[in-house]
XYZ file of N, CA, C and O in Angstrom:
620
model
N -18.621 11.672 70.298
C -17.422 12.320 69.795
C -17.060 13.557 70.625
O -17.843 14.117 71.392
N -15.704 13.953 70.377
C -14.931 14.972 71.290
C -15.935 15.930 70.521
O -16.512 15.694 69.460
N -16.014 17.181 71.390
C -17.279 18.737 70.847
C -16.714 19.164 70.026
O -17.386 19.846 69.252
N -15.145 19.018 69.705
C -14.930 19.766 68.305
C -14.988 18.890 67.402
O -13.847 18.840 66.944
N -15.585 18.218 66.905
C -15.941 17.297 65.859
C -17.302 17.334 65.555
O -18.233 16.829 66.183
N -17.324 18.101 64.340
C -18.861 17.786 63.926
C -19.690 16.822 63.941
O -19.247 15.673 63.937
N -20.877 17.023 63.958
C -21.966 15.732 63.386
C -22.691 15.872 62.674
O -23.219 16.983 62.628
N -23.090 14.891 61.790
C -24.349 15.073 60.849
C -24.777 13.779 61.146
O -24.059 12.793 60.983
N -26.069 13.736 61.634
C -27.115 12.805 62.042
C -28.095 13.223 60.685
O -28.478 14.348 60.365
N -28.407 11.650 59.877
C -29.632 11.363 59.239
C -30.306 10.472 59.771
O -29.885 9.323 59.639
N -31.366 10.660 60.422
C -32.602 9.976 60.923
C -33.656 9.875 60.999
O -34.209 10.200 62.049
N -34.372 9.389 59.938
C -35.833 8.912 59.525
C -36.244 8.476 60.681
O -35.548 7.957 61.554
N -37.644 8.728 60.705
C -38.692 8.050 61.725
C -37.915 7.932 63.096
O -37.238 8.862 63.535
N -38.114 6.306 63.961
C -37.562 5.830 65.368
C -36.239 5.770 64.882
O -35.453 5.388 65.748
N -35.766 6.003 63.865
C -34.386 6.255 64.325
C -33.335 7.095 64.302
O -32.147 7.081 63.981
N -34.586 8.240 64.988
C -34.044 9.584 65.775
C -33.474 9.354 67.244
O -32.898 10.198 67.932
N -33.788 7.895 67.614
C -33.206 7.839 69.183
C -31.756 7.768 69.856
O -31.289 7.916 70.985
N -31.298 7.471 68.601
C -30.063 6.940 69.059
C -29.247 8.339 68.744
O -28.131 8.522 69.231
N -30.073 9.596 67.645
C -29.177 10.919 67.670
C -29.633 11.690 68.351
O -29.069 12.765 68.558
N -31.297 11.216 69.139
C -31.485 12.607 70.209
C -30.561 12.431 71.429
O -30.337 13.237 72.332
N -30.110 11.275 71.258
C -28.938 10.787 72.901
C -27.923 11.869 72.630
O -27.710 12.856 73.335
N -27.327 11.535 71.500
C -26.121 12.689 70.966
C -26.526 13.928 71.310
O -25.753 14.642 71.949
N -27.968 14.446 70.897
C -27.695 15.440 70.791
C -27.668 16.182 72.587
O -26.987 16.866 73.350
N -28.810 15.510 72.483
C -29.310 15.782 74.558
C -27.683 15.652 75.319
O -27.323 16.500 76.135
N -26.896 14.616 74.969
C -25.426 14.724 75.716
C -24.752 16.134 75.144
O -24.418 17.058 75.886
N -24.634 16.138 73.937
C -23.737 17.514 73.624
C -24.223 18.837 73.793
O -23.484 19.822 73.803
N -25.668 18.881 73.948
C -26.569 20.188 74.105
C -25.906 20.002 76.171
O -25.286 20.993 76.557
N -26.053 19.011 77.080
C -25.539 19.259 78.075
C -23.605 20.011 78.408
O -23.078 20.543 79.385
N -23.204 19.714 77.255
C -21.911 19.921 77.433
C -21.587 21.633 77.555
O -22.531 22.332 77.186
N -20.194 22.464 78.096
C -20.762 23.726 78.342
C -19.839 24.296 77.077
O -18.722 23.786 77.000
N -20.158 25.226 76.147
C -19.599 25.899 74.730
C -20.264 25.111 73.567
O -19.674 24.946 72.500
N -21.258 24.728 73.758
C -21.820 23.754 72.670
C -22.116 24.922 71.722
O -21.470 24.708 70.696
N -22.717 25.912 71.630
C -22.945 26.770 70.684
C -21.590 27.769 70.349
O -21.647 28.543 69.393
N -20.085 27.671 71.413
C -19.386 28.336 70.588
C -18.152 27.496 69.848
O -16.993 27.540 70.259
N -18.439 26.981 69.078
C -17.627 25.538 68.972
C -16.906 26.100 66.953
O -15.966 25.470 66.469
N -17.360 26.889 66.424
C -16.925 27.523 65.193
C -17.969 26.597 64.076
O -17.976 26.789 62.860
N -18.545 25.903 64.563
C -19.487 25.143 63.310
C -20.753 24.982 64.392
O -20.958 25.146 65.595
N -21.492 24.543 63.157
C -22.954 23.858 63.544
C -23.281 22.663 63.105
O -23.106 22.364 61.924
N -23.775 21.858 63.951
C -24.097 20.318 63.723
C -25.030 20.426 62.870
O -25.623 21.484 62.658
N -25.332 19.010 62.107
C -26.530 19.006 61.122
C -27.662 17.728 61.481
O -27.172 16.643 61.795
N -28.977 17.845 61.440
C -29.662 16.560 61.544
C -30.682 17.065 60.933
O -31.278 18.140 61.007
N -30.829 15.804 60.107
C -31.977 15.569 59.128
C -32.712 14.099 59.724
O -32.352 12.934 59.894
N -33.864 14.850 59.908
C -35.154 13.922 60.538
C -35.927 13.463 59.173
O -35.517 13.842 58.075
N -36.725 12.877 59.272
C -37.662 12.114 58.477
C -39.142 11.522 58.934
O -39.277 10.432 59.490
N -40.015 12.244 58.671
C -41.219 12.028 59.412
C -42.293 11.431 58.018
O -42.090 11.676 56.828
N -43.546 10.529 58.644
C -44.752 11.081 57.439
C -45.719 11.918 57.173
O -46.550 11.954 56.265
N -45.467 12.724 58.261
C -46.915 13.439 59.059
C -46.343 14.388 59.813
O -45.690 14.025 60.791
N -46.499 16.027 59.455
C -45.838 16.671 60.489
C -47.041 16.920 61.883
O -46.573 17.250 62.972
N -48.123 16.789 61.775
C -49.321 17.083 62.946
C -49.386 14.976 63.604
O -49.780 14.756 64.750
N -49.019 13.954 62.814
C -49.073 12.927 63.497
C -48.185 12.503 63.773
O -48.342 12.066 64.913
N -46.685 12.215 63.246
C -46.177 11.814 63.531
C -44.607 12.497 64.157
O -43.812 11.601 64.437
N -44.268 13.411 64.314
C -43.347 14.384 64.398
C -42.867 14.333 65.057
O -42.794 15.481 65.495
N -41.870 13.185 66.125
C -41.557 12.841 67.236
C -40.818 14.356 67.603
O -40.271 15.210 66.906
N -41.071 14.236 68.926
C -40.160 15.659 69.776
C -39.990 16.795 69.092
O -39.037 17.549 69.292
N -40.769 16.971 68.362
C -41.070 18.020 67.197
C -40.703 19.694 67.822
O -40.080 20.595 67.260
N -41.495 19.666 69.470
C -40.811 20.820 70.041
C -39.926 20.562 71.076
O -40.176 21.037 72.184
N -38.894 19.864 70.895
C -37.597 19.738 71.454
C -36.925 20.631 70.633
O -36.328 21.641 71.007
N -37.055 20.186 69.398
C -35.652 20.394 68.403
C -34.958 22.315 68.478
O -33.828 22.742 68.239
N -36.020 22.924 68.838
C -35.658 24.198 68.825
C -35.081 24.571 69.768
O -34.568 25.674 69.582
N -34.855 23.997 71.093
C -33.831 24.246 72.241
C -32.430 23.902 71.825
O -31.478 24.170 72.558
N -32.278 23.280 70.598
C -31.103 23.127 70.176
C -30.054 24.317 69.246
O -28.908 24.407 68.806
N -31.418 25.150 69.321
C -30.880 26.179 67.869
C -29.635 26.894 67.600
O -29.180 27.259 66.516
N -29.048 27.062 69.075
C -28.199 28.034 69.189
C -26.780 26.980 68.506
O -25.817 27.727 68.334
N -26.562 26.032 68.246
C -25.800 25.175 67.576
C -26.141 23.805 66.604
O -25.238 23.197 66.029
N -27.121 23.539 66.542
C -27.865 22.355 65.489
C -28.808 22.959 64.981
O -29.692 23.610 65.538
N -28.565 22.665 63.438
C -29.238 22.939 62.432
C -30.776 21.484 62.277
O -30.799 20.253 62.270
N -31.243 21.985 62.234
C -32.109 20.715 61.944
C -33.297 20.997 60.741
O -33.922 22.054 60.657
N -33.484 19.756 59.777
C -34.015 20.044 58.775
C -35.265 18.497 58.517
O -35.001 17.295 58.546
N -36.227 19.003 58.347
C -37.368 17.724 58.489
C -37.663 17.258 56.974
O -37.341 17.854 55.946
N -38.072 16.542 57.049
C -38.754 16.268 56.034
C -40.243 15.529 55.526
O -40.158 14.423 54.991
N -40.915 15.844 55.616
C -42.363 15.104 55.816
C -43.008 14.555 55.064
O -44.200 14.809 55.239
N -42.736 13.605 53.927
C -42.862 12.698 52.854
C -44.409 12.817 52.798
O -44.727 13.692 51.993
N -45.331 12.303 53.313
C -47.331 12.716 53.365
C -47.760 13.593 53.051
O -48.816 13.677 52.425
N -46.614 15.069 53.619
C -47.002 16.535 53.774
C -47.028 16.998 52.502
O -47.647 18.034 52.260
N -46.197 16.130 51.252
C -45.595 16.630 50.184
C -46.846 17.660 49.325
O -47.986 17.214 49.194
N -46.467 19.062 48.778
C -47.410 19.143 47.769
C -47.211 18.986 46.732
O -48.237 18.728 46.102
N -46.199 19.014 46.076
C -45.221 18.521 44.775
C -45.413 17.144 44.200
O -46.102 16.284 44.750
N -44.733 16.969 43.002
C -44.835 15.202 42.771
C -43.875 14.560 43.337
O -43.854 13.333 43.425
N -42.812 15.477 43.861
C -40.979 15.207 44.253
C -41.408 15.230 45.808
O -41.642 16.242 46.469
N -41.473 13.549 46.358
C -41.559 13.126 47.808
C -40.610 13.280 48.751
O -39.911 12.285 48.944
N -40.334 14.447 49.532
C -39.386 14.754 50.245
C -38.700 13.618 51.272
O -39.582 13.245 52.045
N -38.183 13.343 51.382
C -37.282 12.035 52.245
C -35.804 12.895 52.337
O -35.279 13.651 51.520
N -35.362 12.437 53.713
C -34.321 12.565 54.217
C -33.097 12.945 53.167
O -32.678 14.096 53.295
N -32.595 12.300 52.355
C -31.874 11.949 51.147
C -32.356 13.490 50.271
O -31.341 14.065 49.878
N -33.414 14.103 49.971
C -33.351 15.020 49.482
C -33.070 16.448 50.046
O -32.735 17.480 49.465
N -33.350 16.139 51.555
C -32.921 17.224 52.340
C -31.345 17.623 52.413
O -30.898 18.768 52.466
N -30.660 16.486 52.403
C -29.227 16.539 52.808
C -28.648 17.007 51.021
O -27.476 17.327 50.823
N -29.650 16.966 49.931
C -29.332 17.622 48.736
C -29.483 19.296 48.840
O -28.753 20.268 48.645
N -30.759 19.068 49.230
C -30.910 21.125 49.557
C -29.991 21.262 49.580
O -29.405 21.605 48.553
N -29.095 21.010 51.177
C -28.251 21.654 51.958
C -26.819 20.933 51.072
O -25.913 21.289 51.827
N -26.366 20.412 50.316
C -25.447 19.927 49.678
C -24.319 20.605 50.237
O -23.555 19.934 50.931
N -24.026 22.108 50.014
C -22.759 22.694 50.010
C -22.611 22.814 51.624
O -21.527 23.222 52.042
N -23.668 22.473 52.596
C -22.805 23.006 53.882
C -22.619 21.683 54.216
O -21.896 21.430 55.179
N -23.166 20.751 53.566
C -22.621 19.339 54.586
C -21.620 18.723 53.807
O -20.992 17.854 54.411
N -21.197 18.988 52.289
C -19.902 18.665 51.971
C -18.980 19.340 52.636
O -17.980 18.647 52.825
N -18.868 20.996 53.304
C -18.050 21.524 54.169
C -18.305 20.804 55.227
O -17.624 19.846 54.863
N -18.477 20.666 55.644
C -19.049 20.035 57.344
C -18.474 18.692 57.425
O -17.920 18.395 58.484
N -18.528 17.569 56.193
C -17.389 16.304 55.969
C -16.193 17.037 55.826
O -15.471 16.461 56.640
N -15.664 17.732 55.434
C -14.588 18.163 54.778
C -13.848 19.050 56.227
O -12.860 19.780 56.161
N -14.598 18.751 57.397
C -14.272 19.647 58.520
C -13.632 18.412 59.752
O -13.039 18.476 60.829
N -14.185 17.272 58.808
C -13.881 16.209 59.866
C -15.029 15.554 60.859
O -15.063 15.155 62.023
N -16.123 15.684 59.546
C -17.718 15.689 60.975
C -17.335 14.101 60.695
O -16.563 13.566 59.898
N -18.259 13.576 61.749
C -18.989 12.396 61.847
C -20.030 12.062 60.968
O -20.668 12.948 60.399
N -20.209 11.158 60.843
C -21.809 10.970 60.073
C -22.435 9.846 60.821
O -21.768 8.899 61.238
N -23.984 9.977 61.023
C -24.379 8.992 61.942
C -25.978 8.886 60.824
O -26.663 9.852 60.489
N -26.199 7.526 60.477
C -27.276 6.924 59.457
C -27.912 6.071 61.096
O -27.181 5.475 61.887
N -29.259 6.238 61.221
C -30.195 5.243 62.239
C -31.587 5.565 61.392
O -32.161 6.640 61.221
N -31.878 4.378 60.977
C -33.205 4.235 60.887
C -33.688 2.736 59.802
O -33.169 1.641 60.017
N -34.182 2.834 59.265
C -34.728 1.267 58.475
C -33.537 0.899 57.522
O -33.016 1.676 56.722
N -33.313 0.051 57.661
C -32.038 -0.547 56.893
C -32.528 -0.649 55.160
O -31.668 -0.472 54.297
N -33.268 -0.802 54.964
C -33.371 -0.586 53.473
C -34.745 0.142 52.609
O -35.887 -0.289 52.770
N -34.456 1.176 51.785
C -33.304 1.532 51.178
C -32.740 2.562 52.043
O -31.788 3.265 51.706
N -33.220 2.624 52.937
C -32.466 4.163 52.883
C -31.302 4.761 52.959
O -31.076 5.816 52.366
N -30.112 3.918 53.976
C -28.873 3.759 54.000
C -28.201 4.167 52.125
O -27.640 5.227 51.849
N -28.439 3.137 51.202
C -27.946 3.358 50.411
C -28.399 4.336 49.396
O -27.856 4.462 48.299
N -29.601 5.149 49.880
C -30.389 6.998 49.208
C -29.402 7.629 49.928
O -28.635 8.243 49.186
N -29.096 7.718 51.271
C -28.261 8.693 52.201
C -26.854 8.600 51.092
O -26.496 9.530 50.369
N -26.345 7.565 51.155
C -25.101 7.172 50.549
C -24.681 8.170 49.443
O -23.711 8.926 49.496
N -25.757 8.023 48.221
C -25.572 8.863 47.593
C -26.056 9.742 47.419
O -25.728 10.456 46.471
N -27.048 10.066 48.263
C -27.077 11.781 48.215
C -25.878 12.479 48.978
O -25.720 13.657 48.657
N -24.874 11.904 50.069
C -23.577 12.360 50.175
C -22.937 12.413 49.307
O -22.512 13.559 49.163
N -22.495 11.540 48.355
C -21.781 11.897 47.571
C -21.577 12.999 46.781
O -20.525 13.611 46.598
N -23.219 13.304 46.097
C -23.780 14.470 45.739
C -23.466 15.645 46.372
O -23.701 16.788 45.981
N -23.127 15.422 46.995
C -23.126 17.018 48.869
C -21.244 17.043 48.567
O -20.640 18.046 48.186
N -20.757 16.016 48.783
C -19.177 16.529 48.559
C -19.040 16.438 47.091
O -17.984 17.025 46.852
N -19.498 16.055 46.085
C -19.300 16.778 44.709
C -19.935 17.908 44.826
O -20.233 18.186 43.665
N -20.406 18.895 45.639
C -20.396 20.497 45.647
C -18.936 21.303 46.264
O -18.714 22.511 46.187
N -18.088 20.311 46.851
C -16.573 20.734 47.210
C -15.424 20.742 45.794
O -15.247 19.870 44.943
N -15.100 21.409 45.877
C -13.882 21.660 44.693
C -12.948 20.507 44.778
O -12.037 20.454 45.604
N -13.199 19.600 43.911
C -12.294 18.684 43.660
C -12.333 17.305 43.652
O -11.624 16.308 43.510
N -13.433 17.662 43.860
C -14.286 16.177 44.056
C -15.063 15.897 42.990
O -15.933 16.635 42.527
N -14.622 14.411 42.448
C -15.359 13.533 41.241
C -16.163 12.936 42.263
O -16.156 13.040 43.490
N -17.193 11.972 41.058
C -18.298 11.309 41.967
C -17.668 10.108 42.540
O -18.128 9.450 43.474
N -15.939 9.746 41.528
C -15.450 8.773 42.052
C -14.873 9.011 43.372
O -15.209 8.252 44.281
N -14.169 9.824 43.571
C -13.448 10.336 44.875
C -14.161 10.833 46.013
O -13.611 10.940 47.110
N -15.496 11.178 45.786
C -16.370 11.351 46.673
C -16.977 9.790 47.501
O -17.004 9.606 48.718
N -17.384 8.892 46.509
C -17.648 7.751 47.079
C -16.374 6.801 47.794
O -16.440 5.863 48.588
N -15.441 7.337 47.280
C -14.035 7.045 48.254
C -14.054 7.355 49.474
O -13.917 6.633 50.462
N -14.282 8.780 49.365
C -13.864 9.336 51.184
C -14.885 8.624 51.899
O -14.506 7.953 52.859
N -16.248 8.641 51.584
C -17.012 8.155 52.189
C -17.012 6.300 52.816
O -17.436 5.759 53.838
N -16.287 5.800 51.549
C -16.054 4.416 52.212
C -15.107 3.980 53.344
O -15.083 2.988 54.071
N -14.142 5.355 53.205
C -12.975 5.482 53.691
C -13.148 6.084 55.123
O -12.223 5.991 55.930
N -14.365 6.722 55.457
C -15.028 7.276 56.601
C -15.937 5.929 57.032
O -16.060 5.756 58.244
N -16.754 4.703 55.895
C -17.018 3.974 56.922
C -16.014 2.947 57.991
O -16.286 2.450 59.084
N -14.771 2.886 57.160
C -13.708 1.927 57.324
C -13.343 2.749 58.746
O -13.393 2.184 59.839
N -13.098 3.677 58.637
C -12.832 3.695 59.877
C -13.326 4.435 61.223
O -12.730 4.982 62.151
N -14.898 4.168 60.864
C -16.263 4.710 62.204
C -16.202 5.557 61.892
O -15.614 6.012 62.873
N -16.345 6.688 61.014
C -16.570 8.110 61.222
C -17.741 8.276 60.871
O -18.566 9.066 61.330
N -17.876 7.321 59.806
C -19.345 7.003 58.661
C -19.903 5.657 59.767
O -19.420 4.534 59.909
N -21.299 6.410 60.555
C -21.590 4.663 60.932
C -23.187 4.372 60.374
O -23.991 5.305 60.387
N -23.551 3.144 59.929
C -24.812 2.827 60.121
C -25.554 2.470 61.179
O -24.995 1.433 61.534
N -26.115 2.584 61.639
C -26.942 2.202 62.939
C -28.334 1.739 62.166
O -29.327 2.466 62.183
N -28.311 0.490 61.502
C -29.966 0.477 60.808
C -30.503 -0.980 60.961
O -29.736 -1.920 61.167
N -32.044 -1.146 60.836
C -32.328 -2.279 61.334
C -33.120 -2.460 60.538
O -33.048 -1.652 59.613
N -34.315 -3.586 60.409
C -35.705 -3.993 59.801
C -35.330 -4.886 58.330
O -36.239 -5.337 57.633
């Protein structure tokens, strides 16, 4: 996407590859950090000491991508952190961040997780003023209809 268009990358496990391309291309581009927003990506790991792909990449990105992990193994709670709950934390900046015209990019195991992401968006733009849970799952279908919303998922 053109640099003034946000992104929000959710990507569990290997299918961080297809948003570290994104990000490695737009981190090359020159004003990437003065662009008036910040990108969002939510990773998904099981293991932050085993499995944590590019774990110290992600901080060369800081000066414009937000990035938020989640390490489901690591959990100490009974509430198993997964991707889907991260993008709840952050609810109110990534319903602004759709509402700005971002992209959304889903890569990783085709089921379930696609449809946890799904509605934990919805959840994220019902923190925007005006939004029912019905009209929220609208925009979003209405963003896959026409690529803004893509899945990239497999298995």
């Amino acid at each position: 996407p053109e640099d003034d268009v946000p992104l929000i990358m959710i990507c569990p496990g290997t299918g961080l590859s297809p948003c570290r391309s994104l990000v490695q291309e737009r981190h090359r581009r020159p004003g990437s950090a003065s662009r008036g927003f910040r990108d969002m990506m939510f990773l998904g790991f099981r293991n932050h000491e085993k499995d944590f792909l590019f774990g110290e990449e992600w901080g060369a990105y800081s000066e414009w991508l937000d990035v938020h992990v989640a390490f489901s193994r690591d959990a100490t709670s009974n509430a198993t952190p997964y991707v889907q709950h991260k993008l709840e934390e952050h609810g109110r900046a990534v319903g602004e961040l759709v509402l700005k015209g971002a992209r959304i990019y889903v890569c990783g195991r085709a089921h379930p997780m696609p449809a946890q992401v799904f509605d934990a968006l919805v959840k994220c733009l019902c923190t925007q003023d005006g939004f029912t849970e019905e009209g929220a799952t609208q925009h979003l279908l209405k963003m896959q209809r026409s690529s803004t919303y893509i899945n990239d998922t497999w298995g």
